[in-house]
Short mmCIF file of C-alpha atoms in Angstrom, two decimals:
data_model
loop_
_atom_site.label_atom_id
_atom_site.label_comp_id
_atom_site.label_asym_id
_atom_site.label_seq_id
_atom_site.Cartn_x
_atom_site.Cartn_y
_atom_site.Cartn_z
CA THR Z 19 37.33 -26.30 -11.62
CA GLU Z 20 40.30 -24.87 -9.76
CA GLY Z 21 39.45 -27.10 -6.81
CA PHE Z 22 39.46 -30.14 -9.10
CA PHE Z 23 42.80 -29.35 -10.71
CA LYS Z 24 44.51 -28.81 -7.36
CA ASP Z 25 43.96 -32.48 -6.57
CA PHE Z 26 44.21 -33.77 -10.14
CA LEU Z 27 47.64 -32.26 -10.81
CA GLN Z 28 49.02 -34.04 -7.76
CA ASP Z 29 47.41 -37.36 -8.64
CA GLU Z 30 45.64 -38.05 -11.95
CA THR Z 31 43.40 -40.59 -10.26
CA SER Z 32 42.05 -38.02 -7.78
CA GLY Z 33 39.77 -35.00 -8.07
CA ASP Z 34 35.99 -34.77 -8.04
CA LEU Z 35 34.75 -34.49 -11.63
CA ARG Z 36 31.48 -32.97 -10.41
CA GLN Z 37 33.48 -29.80 -9.70
CA VAL Z 38 34.18 -29.47 -13.44
CA ALA Z 39 30.49 -29.75 -14.37
CA GLY Z 40 29.88 -26.07 -13.57
CA HIS Z 41 32.80 -24.73 -15.61
CA GLU Z 42 30.95 -23.91 -18.85
CA CYS Z 43 29.73 -20.31 -18.97
CA GLY Z 44 26.08 -21.36 -19.37
CA SER Z 45 26.01 -23.59 -16.31
CA VAL Z 46 24.61 -20.88 -14.00
CA THR Z 47 21.79 -20.26 -16.47
CA GLU Z 48 20.97 -23.95 -16.56
CA LEU Z 49 20.97 -24.20 -12.76
CA VAL Z 50 18.61 -21.22 -12.39
CA ALA Z 51 16.31 -22.50 -15.15
CA ASP Z 52 16.18 -26.02 -13.66
CA ALA Z 53 15.46 -24.66 -10.18
CA LEU Z 54 12.57 -22.56 -11.52
CA GLY Z 55 11.24 -25.18 -13.92
CA ILE Z 56 11.96 -23.07 -17.01
CA ASN Z 57 12.58 -25.05 -20.20
CA HIS Z 58 11.15 -22.92 -22.99
CA GLN Z 59 13.79 -20.28 -23.74
CA VAL Z 60 17.16 -20.70 -22.00
CA ASN Z 61 20.16 -18.77 -23.30
CA THR Z 62 23.49 -17.52 -22.00
CA VAL Z 63 25.22 -14.43 -23.36
CA SER Z 64 28.99 -14.22 -22.78
CA THR Z 65 30.42 -10.86 -23.86
CA ALA Z 66 32.74 -10.18 -20.93
CA CYS Z 67 31.70 -7.18 -18.80
CA SER Z 68 28.64 -6.34 -20.91
CA SER Z 69 27.23 -9.89 -20.70
CA SER Z 70 24.28 -9.36 -18.38
CA ALA Z 71 23.36 -6.01 -19.94
CA ASN Z 72 23.24 -7.80 -23.29
CA ALA Z 73 21.11 -10.54 -21.69
CA ILE Z 74 18.62 -7.91 -20.48
CA MET Z 75 18.53 -6.31 -23.92
CA TYR Z 76 18.05 -9.72 -25.55
CA ALA Z 77 15.17 -10.54 -23.19
CA ALA Z 78 13.50 -7.21 -23.96
CA ARG Z 79 13.74 -7.89 -27.69
CA LEU Z 80 12.22 -11.38 -27.29
CA ILE Z 81 9.29 -9.80 -25.45
CA LYS Z 82 8.98 -6.96 -27.96
CA HIS Z 83 8.69 -9.47 -30.82
CA ASN Z 84 6.05 -11.55 -29.00
CA MET Z 85 8.32 -14.55 -28.48
CA LEU Z 86 8.03 -14.36 -24.68
CA ASP Z 87 5.74 -12.74 -22.13
CA VAL Z 88 8.07 -13.05 -19.13
CA ALA Z 89 11.85 -13.27 -18.90
CA ILE Z 90 14.34 -13.46 -16.05
CA ALA Z 91 17.50 -11.74 -17.29
CA GLY Z 92 20.79 -10.73 -15.74
CA GLY Z 93 24.04 -12.36 -14.83
CA ALA Z 94 26.35 -13.91 -12.28
CA ASP Z 95 30.12 -14.10 -11.98
CA ALA Z 96 32.46 -15.66 -9.44
CA LEU Z 97 35.90 -14.55 -8.30
CA THR Z 98 38.56 -17.10 -9.24
CA ARG Z 99 42.34 -17.33 -9.31
CA PHE Z 100 42.13 -17.49 -13.10
CA THR Z 101 40.31 -14.15 -13.24
CA LEU Z 102 42.47 -12.50 -10.59
CA ASN Z 103 45.71 -13.57 -12.28
CA GLY Z 104 44.42 -12.49 -15.68
CA PHE Z 105 43.66 -8.96 -14.53
CA ASN Z 106 46.91 -8.84 -12.59
CA THR Z 107 48.74 -9.67 -15.84
CA LEU Z 108 47.01 -6.70 -17.47
CA MET Z 109 48.39 -4.57 -14.59
CA ILE Z 110 45.05 -2.85 -13.98
CA LEU Z 111 44.31 -4.03 -10.43
CA ASP Z 112 44.24 -1.49 -7.59
CA ARG Z 113 45.60 -2.87 -4.32
CA GLU Z 114 43.69 -0.14 -2.47
CA PRO Z 115 39.93 0.56 -2.67
CA CYS Z 116 39.32 1.81 -6.22
CA GLN Z 117 38.65 5.46 -7.15
CA PRO Z 118 36.59 5.53 -10.35
CA PHE Z 119 36.79 8.78 -12.34
CA ASP Z 120 39.47 10.21 -10.05
CA GLU Z 121 42.46 11.89 -11.69
CA ASN Z 122 44.75 9.69 -9.59
CA ARG Z 123 42.90 6.40 -10.13
CA ARG Z 124 45.09 3.33 -10.10
CA GLY Z 125 42.87 0.53 -11.40
CA LEU Z 126 39.93 -1.68 -10.54
CA ASN Z 127 38.93 -3.94 -7.67
CA LEU Z 128 37.42 -7.29 -8.58
CA GLY Z 129 34.12 -8.34 -7.05
CA GLU Z 130 31.61 -11.13 -7.46
CA GLY Z 131 27.87 -11.35 -7.32
CA ALA Z 132 24.65 -11.65 -9.30
CA GLY Z 133 21.85 -9.36 -10.40
CA TYR Z 134 18.63 -10.18 -12.25
CA LEU Z 135 15.48 -8.43 -13.44
CA VAL Z 136 12.07 -9.87 -14.25
CA LEU Z 137 10.82 -8.37 -17.51
CA VAL Z 138 7.19 -8.69 -18.58
CA SER Z 139 5.14 -7.84 -21.64
CA GLU Z 140 2.44 -5.19 -21.65
CA LYS Z 141 -0.16 -7.97 -21.59
CA ILE Z 142 1.28 -9.46 -18.39
CA LYS Z 143 1.74 -6.00 -16.87
CA GLN Z 144 -2.03 -5.44 -17.04
CA THR Z 145 -2.59 -8.52 -14.85
CA LEU Z 146 -0.14 -7.57 -12.08
CA ALA Z 147 -1.39 -6.59 -8.66
CA HIS Z 148 1.43 -4.07 -8.26
CA GLN Z 149 2.94 -1.50 -10.57
CA PRO Z 150 6.37 -2.50 -11.97
CA TYR Z 151 9.37 -0.74 -10.46
CA ALA Z 152 10.53 0.64 -13.80
CA ARG Z 153 10.27 0.42 -17.55
CA LEU Z 154 13.17 -0.62 -19.78
CA SER Z 155 12.60 2.13 -22.32
CA GLY Z 156 15.78 1.93 -24.40
CA TYR Z 157 18.80 -0.23 -25.15
CA TYR Z 158 21.62 -0.43 -27.66
CA ASN Z 159 24.78 -2.41 -28.38
CA ALA Z 160 27.74 -0.94 -30.28
CA ASN Z 161 31.12 -2.54 -30.92
CA ASP Z 162 34.04 -0.30 -31.76
CA ALA Z 163 36.43 -3.30 -32.20
CA TYR Z 164 39.33 -1.06 -31.18
CA HIS Z 165 41.35 -3.48 -29.03
CA GLN Z 166 40.96 -6.85 -27.33
CA THR Z 167 41.15 -5.40 -23.80
CA ALA Z 168 41.02 -1.60 -24.18
CA SER Z 169 38.40 1.01 -25.05
CA SER Z 170 39.07 3.45 -27.87
CA PRO Z 171 40.61 6.77 -26.72
CA GLU Z 172 37.86 8.58 -28.64
CA GLY Z 173 35.16 6.71 -26.72
CA THR Z 174 33.57 5.66 -30.00
CA GLY Z 175 31.79 2.55 -28.78
CA ALA Z 176 30.59 4.19 -25.57
CA TYR Z 177 29.26 7.19 -27.47
CA LEU Z 178 27.44 5.04 -30.03
CA SER Z 179 25.85 2.79 -27.39
CA MET Z 180 24.61 5.73 -25.29
CA GLN Z 181 23.38 7.62 -28.34
CA GLY Z 182 21.62 4.51 -29.66
CA ALA Z 183 19.96 3.76 -26.32
CA LEU Z 184 18.61 7.31 -26.10
CA LYS Z 185 17.25 7.07 -29.65
CA SER Z 186 15.69 3.70 -28.84
CA ALA Z 187 13.95 5.27 -25.84
CA GLY Z 188 12.83 8.33 -27.80
CA LEU Z 189 14.76 10.59 -25.41
CA HIS Z 190 17.24 13.45 -25.65
CA PRO Z 191 20.44 13.71 -23.59
CA GLN Z 192 18.87 16.37 -21.35
CA ASP Z 193 16.10 13.90 -20.39
CA ILE Z 194 18.51 11.64 -18.47
CA SER Z 195 18.38 12.21 -14.70
CA TYR Z 196 21.26 9.95 -13.67
CA ILE Z 197 24.01 7.89 -15.32
CA ASN Z 198 25.23 4.71 -13.68
CA LEU Z 199 28.74 4.87 -15.12
CA HIS Z 200 30.64 1.78 -16.21
CA GLY Z 201 33.43 3.49 -14.24
CA THR Z 202 35.90 0.69 -13.53
CA GLY Z 203 38.64 2.92 -12.15
CA THR Z 204 41.19 2.03 -14.83
CA SER Z 205 43.00 4.80 -16.64
CA ASN Z 206 41.78 3.70 -20.07
CA ASN Z 207 38.13 2.98 -19.28
CA ASP Z 208 37.32 6.13 -17.34
CA GLN Z 209 39.06 8.36 -19.86
CA SER Z 210 37.25 6.74 -22.80
CA GLU Z 211 33.84 6.83 -21.11
CA GLY Z 212 34.47 10.40 -20.02
CA VAL Z 213 35.23 11.50 -23.59
CA ALA Z 214 31.97 9.92 -24.76
CA ILE Z 215 29.93 11.58 -22.00
CA GLN Z 216 31.53 14.96 -22.70
CA ARG Z 217 30.68 14.61 -26.39
CA LEU Z 218 27.08 13.48 -25.92
CA PHE Z 219 25.88 15.49 -22.90
CA ASN Z 220 27.84 18.75 -22.97
CA PRO Z 221 26.86 21.27 -21.63
CA ASP Z 222 23.91 19.84 -19.64
CA PHE Z 223 25.37 16.92 -17.72
CA PRO Z 224 23.10 14.71 -15.60
CA LEU Z 225 24.09 13.44 -12.16
CA MET Z 226 26.36 10.42 -12.43
CA SER Z 227 28.40 7.96 -10.38
CA SER Z 228 30.10 4.58 -10.54
CA THR Z 229 28.60 2.03 -8.14
CA LYS Z 230 31.67 -0.14 -8.72
CA SER Z 231 33.15 1.96 -5.94
CA TYR Z 232 30.85 -0.17 -3.71
CA THR Z 233 30.88 -3.57 -5.37
CA GLY Z 234 34.14 -3.71 -7.26
CA HIS Z 235 33.98 -4.81 -10.87
CA THR Z 236 31.78 -7.89 -10.95
CA LEU Z 237 32.57 -8.51 -14.63
CA GLY Z 238 29.82 -10.58 -16.32
CA ALA Z 239 27.42 -9.77 -13.47
CA SER Z 240 28.01 -6.01 -13.47
CA GLY Z 241 25.34 -5.10 -16.03
CA GLY Z 242 22.69 -7.01 -14.08
CA ILE Z 243 23.76 -5.68 -10.70
CA GLU Z 244 23.88 -2.10 -11.98
CA ALA Z 245 20.51 -2.53 -13.68
CA VAL Z 246 19.16 -3.27 -10.19
CA PHE Z 247 20.93 -0.16 -8.85
CA SER Z 248 19.32 1.85 -11.66
CA VAL Z 249 15.83 0.50 -10.97
CA MET Z 250 16.25 1.22 -7.25
CA ALA Z 251 17.33 4.78 -8.06
CA LEU Z 252 14.04 5.26 -9.90
CA LYS Z 253 11.90 3.54 -7.29
CA HIS Z 254 13.41 5.35 -4.30
CA ARG Z 255 14.28 8.65 -6.07
CA VAL Z 256 17.92 8.52 -5.01
CA VAL Z 257 21.35 9.09 -6.56
CA TYR Z 258 24.32 7.13 -5.26
CA PRO Z 259 27.66 8.78 -4.50
CA ASN Z 260 30.90 7.94 -6.29
CA LEU Z 261 32.97 6.82 -3.30
CA ARG Z 262 36.51 8.08 -2.67
CA LEU Z 263 36.44 10.69 -5.44
CA GLU Z 264 39.04 13.26 -4.40
CA THR Z 265 40.35 14.90 -7.57
CA PRO Z 266 37.98 14.99 -10.57
CA MET Z 267 39.55 13.96 -13.87
CA ALA Z 268 41.21 16.81 -15.76
CA GLY Z 269 39.86 17.99 -19.09
CA PHE Z 270 36.18 17.33 -18.45
CA ASP Z 271 33.35 19.75 -17.63
CA PHE Z 272 31.60 17.32 -15.30
CA LYS Z 273 32.35 15.37 -12.16
CA PRO Z 274 30.54 12.43 -10.55
CA GLN Z 275 28.27 12.93 -7.58
CA THR Z 276 30.02 12.53 -4.21
CA GLU Z 277 27.06 12.69 -1.82
CA PHE Z 278 24.06 10.41 -1.41
CA LEU Z 279 21.03 12.35 -2.68
CA LYS Z 280 17.43 11.64 -1.64
CA ASP Z 281 14.12 12.89 -3.02
CA GLN Z 282 15.53 13.47 -6.47
CA PRO Z 283 13.36 13.88 -9.60
CA VAL Z 284 14.77 10.70 -11.16
CA SER Z 285 12.77 9.93 -14.30
CA HIS Z 286 15.26 8.26 -16.64
CA VAL Z 287 18.46 6.39 -15.73
CA LEU Z 288 21.18 5.46 -18.22
CA SER Z 289 23.29 2.43 -17.25
CA ASN Z 290 26.54 1.69 -19.09
CA SER Z 291 28.27 -1.68 -19.42
CA PHE Z 292 31.39 -1.92 -21.56
CA GLY Z 293 33.19 -5.20 -22.21
CA PHE Z 294 36.49 -6.42 -23.59
CA GLY Z 295 36.69 -6.42 -27.36
CA GLY Z 296 34.73 -3.17 -27.49
CA ASN Z 297 31.32 -4.73 -26.78
CA ASN Z 298 29.44 -1.75 -25.37
CA VAL Z 299 25.86 -1.77 -24.06
CA SER Z 300 23.74 1.06 -22.68
CA LEU Z 301 20.33 0.54 -21.07
CA VAL Z 302 17.75 3.22 -20.26
CA PHE Z 303 15.35 2.66 -17.37
CA SER Z 304 12.38 5.01 -16.96
CA LYS Z 305 9.59 5.56 -14.49
CA PRO Z 306 6.72 3.14 -15.25
#
């Protein structure tokens, strides 16, 4: 779209209209579905940075209620001038590599990418030649509606989504082996998520880290990408480090992991995805 308008604004008779065809937020979904010959159930969820986590939760619910046997769920997002300028206006971009959950964090880095999972019903699972990598054991969405672009200082939405996901999975806080933090590196997000984690997990905190220190914040794709990180943590029994963490945030009794850990007893992973408008999603992945 930006490529089209560059030419169009100079001359209203120029510009390739085919560039505009992919502007609508569901266009990626349609392209993937067409390429794979899927025409039964095709939906796009657009809830900012929790979009693909919501898509995964939605797919799981369709399977649970016997509406589908197989679903491909996740998300994609592309880096654009529109996005970059929007976040720059909010003054939450870090011009250096981001430092999620560091006391001296300055903001987020933007990234782009895609991440998808294939979810199957129990019936389909029995027919597979190989054991699934993981089981999506719990999920929950909670909206605190605190502010259009900020999380509540009390971490209300984050707390409710994590608590709800644990209840959905039939687990207790002490059962979680690793948390893939939303961890954007902004002052507001990390403080709010930290308050919620302190409230829910104190005093037995699991290992945790923000993989956005690797990828940047991939926005609508982040829930899908971090779901893949979570599944890989279970499959390979690893915990990822929180890069560039120098000074843990003050006022909390926990700090993210700073070293890559192998051969860990990873049984349940909690993955957080929190979007603008207070749309918070937590997913729990467990060993199959």
